[in-house]
CSV table of C-alpha atoms in Angstrom, one decimal:
chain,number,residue,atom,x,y,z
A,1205,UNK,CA,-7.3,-24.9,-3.6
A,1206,UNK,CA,-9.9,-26.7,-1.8
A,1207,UNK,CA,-9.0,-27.1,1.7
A,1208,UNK,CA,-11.0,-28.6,4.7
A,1209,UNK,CA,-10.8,-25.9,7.8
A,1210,UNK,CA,-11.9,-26.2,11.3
A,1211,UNK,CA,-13.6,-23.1,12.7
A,1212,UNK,CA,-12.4,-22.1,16.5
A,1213,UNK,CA,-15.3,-20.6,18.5
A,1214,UNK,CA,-13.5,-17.7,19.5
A,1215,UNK,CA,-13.6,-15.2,16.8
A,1216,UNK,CA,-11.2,-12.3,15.9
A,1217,UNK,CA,-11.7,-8.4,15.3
A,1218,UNK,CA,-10.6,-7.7,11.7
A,1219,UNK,CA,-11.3,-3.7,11.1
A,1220,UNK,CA,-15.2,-3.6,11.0
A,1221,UNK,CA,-15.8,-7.8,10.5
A,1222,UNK,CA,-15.4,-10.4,13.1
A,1223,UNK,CA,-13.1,-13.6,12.0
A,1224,UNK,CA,-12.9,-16.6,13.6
A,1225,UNK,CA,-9.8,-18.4,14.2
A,1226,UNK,CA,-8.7,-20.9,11.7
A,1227,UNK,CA,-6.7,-24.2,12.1
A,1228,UNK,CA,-5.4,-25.9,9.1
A,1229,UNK,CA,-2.7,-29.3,8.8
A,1230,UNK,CA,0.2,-28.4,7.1
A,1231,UNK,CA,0.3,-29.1,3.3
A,1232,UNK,CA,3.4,-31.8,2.6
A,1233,UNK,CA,3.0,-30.8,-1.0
A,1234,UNK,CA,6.5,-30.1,-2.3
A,1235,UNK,CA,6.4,-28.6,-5.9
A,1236,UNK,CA,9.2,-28.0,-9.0
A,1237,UNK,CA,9.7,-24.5,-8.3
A,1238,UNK,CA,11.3,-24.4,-11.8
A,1239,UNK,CA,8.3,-24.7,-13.8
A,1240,UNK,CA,4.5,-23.8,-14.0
A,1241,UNK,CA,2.9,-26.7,-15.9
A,1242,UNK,CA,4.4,-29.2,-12.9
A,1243,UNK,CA,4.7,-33.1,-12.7
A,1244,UNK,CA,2.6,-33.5,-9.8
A,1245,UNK,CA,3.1,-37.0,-8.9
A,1246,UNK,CA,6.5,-36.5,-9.7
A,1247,UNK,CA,6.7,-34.0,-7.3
A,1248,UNK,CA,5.2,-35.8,-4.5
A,1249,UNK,CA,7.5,-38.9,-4.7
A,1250,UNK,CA,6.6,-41.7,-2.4
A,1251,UNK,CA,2.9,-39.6,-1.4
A,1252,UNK,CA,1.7,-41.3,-5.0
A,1253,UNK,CA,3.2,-44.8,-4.9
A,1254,UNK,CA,0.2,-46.1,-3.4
A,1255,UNK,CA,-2.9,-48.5,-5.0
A,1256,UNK,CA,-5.5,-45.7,-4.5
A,1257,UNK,CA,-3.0,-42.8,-6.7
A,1258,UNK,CA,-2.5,-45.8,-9.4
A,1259,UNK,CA,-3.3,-43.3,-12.4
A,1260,UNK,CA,-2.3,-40.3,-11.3
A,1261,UNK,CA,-2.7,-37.4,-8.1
A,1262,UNK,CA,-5.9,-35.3,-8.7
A,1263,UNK,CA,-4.2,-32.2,-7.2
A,1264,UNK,CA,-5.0,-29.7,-5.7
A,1265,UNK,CA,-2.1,-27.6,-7.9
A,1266,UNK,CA,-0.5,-24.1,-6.5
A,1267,UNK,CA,0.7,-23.1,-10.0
A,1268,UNK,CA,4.2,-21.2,-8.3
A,1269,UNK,CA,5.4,-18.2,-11.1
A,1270,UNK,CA,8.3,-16.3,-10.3
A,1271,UNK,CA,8.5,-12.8,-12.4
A,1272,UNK,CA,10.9,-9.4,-12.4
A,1273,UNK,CA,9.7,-7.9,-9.6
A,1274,UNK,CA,7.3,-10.0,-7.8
A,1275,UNK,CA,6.6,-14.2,-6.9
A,1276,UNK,CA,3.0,-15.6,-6.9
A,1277,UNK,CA,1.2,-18.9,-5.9
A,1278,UNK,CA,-1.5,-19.0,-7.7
A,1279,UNK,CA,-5.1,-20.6,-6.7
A,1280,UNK,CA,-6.5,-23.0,-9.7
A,1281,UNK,CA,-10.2,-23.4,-7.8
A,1282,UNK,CA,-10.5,-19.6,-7.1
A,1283,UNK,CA,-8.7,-18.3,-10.4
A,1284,UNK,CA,-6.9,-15.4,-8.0
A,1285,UNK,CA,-3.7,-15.5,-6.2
A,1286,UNK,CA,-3.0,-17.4,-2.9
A,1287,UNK,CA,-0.3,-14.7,-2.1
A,1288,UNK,CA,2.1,-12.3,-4.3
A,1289,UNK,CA,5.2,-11.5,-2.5
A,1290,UNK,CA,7.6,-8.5,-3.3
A,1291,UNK,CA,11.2,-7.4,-2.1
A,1292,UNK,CA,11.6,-3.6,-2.1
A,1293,UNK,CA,14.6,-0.8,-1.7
A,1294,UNK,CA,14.9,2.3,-2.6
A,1295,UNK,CA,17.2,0.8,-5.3
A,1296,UNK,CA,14.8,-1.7,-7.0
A,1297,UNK,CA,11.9,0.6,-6.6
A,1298,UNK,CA,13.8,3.2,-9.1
A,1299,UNK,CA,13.0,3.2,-13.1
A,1300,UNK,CA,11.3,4.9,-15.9
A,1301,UNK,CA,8.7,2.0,-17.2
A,1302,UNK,CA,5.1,3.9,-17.8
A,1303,UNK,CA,2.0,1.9,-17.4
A,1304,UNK,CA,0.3,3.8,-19.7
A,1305,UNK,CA,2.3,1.3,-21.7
A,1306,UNK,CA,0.7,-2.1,-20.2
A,1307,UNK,CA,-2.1,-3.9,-21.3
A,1308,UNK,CA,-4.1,-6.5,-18.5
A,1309,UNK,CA,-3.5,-9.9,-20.0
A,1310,UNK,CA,-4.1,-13.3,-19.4
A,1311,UNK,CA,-1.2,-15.4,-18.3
A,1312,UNK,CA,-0.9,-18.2,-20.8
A,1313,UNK,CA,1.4,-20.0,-18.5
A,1314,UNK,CA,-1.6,-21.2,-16.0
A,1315,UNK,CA,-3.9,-23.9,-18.3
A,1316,UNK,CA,-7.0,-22.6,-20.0
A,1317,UNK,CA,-9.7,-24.3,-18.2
A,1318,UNK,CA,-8.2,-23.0,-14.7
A,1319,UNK,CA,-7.0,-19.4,-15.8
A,1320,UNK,CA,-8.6,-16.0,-14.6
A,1321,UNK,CA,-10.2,-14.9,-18.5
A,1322,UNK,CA,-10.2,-10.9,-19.5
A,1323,UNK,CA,-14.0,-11.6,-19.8
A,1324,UNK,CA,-14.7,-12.4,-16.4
A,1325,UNK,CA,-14.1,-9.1,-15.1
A,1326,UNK,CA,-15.8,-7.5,-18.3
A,1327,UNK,CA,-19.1,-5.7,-16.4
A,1328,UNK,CA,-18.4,-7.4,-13.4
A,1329,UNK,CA,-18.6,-3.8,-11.5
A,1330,UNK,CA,-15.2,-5.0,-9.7
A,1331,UNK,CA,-11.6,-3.4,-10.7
A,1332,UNK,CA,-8.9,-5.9,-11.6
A,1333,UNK,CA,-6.7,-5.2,-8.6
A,1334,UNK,CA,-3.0,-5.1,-8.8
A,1335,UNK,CA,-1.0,-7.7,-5.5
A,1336,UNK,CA,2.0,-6.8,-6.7
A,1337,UNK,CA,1.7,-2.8,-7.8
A,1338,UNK,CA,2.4,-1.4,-11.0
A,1339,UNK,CA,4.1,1.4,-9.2
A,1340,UNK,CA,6.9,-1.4,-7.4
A,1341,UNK,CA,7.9,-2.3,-10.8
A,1342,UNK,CA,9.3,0.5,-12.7
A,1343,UNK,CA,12.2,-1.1,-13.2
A,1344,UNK,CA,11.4,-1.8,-16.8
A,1345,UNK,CA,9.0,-2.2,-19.5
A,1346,UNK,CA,8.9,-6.2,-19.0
A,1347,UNK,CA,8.7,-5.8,-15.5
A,1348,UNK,CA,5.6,-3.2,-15.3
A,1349,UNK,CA,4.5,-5.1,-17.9
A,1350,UNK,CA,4.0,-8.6,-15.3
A,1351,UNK,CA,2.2,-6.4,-13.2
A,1352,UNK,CA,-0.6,-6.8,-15.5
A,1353,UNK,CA,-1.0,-10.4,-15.9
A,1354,UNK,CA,-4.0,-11.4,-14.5
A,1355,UNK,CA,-2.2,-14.1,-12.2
A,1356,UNK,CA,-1.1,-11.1,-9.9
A,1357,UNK,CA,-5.0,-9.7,-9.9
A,1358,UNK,CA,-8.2,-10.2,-8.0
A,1359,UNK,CA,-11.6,-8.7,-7.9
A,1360,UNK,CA,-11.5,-5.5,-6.2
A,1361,UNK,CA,-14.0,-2.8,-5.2
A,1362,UNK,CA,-13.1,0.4,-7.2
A,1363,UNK,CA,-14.1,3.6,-5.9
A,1364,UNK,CA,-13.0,3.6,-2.2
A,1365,UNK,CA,-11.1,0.7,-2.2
A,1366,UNK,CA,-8.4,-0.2,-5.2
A,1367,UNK,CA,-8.5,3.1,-5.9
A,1368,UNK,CA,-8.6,4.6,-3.0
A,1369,UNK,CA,-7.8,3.4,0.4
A,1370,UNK,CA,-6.0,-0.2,-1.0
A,1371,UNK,CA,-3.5,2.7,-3.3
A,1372,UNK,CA,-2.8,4.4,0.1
A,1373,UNK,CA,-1.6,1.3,1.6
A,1374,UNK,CA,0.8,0.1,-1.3
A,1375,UNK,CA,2.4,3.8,-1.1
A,1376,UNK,CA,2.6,3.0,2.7
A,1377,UNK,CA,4.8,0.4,2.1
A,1378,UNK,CA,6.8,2.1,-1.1
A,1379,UNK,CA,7.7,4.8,1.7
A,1380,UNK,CA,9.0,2.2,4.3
A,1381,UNK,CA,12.1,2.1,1.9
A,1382,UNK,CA,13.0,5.1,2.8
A,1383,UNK,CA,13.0,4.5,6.8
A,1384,UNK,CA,14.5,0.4,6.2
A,1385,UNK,CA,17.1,-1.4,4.1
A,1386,UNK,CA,14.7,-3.4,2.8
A,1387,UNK,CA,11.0,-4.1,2.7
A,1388,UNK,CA,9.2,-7.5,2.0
A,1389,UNK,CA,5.5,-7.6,1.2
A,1390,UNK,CA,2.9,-10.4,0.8
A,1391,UNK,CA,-0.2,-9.6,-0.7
A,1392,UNK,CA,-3.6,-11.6,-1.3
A,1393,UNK,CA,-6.8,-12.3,-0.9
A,1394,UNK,CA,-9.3,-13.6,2.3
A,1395,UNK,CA,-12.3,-15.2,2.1
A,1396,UNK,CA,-13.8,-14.6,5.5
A,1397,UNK,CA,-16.5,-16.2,7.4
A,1398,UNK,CA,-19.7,-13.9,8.4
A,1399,UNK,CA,-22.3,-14.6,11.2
A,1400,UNK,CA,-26.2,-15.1,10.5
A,1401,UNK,CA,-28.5,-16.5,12.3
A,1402,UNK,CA,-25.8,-17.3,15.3
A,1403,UNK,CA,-24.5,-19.3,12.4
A,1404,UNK,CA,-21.0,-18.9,10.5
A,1405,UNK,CA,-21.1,-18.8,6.4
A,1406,UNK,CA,-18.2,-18.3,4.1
A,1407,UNK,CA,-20.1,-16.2,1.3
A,1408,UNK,CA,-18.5,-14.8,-1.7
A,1409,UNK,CA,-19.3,-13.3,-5.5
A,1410,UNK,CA,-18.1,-14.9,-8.1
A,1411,UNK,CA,-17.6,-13.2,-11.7
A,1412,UNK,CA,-17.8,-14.0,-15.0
A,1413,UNK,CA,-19.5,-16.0,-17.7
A,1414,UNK,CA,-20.0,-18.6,-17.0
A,1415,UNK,CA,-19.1,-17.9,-13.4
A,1416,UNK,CA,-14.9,-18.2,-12.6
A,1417,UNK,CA,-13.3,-16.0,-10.5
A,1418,UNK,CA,-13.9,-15.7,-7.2
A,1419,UNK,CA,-14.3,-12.1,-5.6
A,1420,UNK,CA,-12.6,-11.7,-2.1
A,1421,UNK,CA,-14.1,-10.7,1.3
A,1422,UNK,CA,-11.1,-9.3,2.3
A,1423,UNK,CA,-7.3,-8.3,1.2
A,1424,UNK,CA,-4.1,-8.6,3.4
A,1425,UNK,CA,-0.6,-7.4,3.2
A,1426,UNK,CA,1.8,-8.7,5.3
A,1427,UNK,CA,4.8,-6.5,6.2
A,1428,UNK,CA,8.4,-7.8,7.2
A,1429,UNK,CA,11.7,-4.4,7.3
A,1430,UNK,CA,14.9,-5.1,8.2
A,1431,UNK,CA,17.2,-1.9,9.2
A,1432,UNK,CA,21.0,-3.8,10.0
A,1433,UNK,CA,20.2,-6.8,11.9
A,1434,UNK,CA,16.6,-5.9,13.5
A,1435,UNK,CA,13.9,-6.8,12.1
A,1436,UNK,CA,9.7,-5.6,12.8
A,1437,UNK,CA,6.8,-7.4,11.1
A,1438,UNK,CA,3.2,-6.4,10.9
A,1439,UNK,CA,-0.2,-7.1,9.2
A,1440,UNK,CA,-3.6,-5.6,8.0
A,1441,UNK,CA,-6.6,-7.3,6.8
A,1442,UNK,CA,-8.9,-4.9,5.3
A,1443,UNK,CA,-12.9,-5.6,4.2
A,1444,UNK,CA,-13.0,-5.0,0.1
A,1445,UNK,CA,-15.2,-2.9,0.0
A,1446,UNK,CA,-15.1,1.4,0.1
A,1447,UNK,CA,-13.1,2.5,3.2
A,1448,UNK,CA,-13.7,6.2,4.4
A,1449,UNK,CA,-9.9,7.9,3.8
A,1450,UNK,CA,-10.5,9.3,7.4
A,1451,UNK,CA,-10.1,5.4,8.5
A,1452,UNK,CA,-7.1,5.3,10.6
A,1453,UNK,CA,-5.0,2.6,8.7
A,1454,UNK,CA,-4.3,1.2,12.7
A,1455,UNK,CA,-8.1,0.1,12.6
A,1456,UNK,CA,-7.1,-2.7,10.2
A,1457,UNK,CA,-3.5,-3.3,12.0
A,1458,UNK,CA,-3.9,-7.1,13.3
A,1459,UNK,CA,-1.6,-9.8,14.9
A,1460,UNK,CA,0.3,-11.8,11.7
A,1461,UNK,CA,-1.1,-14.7,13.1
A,1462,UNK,CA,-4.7,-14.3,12.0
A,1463,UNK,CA,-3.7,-14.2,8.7
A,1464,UNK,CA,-2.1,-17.4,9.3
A,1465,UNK,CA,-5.1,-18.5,10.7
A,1466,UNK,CA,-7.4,-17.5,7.9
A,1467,UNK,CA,-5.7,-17.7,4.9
A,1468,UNK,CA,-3.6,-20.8,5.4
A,1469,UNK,CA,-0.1,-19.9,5.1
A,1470,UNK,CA,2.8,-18.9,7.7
A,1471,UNK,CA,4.8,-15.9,6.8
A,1472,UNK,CA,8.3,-15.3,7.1
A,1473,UNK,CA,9.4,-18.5,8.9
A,1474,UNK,CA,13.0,-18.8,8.6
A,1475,UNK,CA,12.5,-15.8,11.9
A,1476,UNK,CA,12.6,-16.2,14.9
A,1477,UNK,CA,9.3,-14.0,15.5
A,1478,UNK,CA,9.3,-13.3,19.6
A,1479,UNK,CA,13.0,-11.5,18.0
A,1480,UNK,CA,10.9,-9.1,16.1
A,1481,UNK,CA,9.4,-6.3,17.1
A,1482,UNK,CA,6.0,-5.2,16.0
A,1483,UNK,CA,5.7,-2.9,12.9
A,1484,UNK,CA,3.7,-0.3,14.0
A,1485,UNK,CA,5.5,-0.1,17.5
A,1486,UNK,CA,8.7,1.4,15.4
A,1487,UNK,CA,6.5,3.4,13.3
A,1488,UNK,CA,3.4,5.4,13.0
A,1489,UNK,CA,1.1,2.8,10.7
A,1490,UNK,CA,-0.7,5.6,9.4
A,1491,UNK,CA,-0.9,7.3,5.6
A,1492,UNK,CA,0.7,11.1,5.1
């Protein structure tokens, strides 16, 4: 989704990059959460019924799909998610499904010409890194098998980082479940600002043939546990690229807020957040 964002001077420490701070007007895009392949104008009502919208709304299009074990928004422009967001117990998180027994597919219910392709990340160097993990959805075969739809992927660094250090973060939060009633997750991709020349660039790769799919500075998960009534909520960003496994996992532990800031979105916001306490002040953030 192309969006126009207004850098803050001030920047923000995000493990070894500095990000500035973002602003961003909220989007009064209200979408049928019911299907995939949307009426857009009807969706915006009255926001169409104008001279300049006379034959029709240009978008942009979050394409919303809600699966088993996970819900995504997914970006049309950048052919990766906006955000994948997960609900684990120790319940849900129980199951037999092997993904030995999953293939990575395309998802058929974004449109062609704005779908992430198998071929794209075909000698790309990158791994097609999981949001949602297959791990978080062994609850059955169909399940583990929406893990590998390439709506819930993005271009990840392999050695180091999706198979390293990123792995070691999504068992972080699999293991919450057993300190917290219940766990929620968002997941997704950044696309951070660097410094040259005292100037600031937003530079990224983009993969495929002809190029498609964008390849992310940066991952986040957002963290929200709830144990009775009290809740705590934290954050990491973390640079994709390979992360030494002696990196303490605090080094990427940062206020929710720059996320907010950078990606666009605003987590958890039926909370009242000066009521929760931060994550890492009820537990050691850190991997066994």
């Amino acid at each position: 989704m192309f969006r126009i964002l207004a850098v803050v001077v001030a920047s923000i420490s995000i493990g070894a990059s500095a990000v500035p701070a973002l602003s961003q007007a909220n989007d009064p895009y209200i979408f049928d959460l019911n299907s995939p392949q949307l009426d857009v104008r009807a969706s915006l009502g009255d926001n169409t019924d104008n001279e300049f919208l006379k034959y029709g709304y240009p978008g942009p299009v979050s394409d919303f799909l809600l699966r088993s074990r996970y819900a995504t928004s997914f970006n049309r422009a950048l052919r990766n998610p906006n955000w994948v967001a997960e609900h684990l117990t120790l319940a849900n998180l129980n199951g037999t499904a092997d993904r030995s027994n999953a293939d990575f597919k395309e998802d058929k219910d974004i449109p062609a010409m704005f779908r992430a392709h198998l071929k794209d990340y075909y000698r790309s160097g990158f791994d097609r890194g999981h949001m949602c993990p297959a791990a978080d959805a062994k609850k059955d075969d169909q399940a583990m098998k929406e893990t590998f739809l390439l709506t819930n992927m993005a271009p990840q660094v392999g050695v180091g980082f999706n198979r390293n250090y990123w792995a070691y973060l999504e068992a972080f939060v699999r293991d919450l479940t057993t300190s917290f009633d219940d766990v929620y997750c968002i997941s997704g991709p950044l696309y951070l600002p660097v410094q040259e020349d005292g100037k600031w660039y937003v530079k990224y790769q983009v993969i495929g043939n002809p190029p498609n799919v964008a390849v992310p500075t940066h991952f986040f998960k957002v963290v929200l546990v709830k144990q009775g009534s009290n809740f705590s909520l934290g954050a990491f960003a973390l640079p994709n690229k390979a992360i030494d496994n002696s990196t303490p996992l605090a080094d990427f532990d940062v206020p929710v807020e720059t996320v907010e800031k950078a990606a666009g979105l605003v987590f958890f916001d039926k909370l009242e957040r000066t009521s929760v306490t931060p994550l890492c002040s009820k537990i050691k953030c850190s991997f066994k």
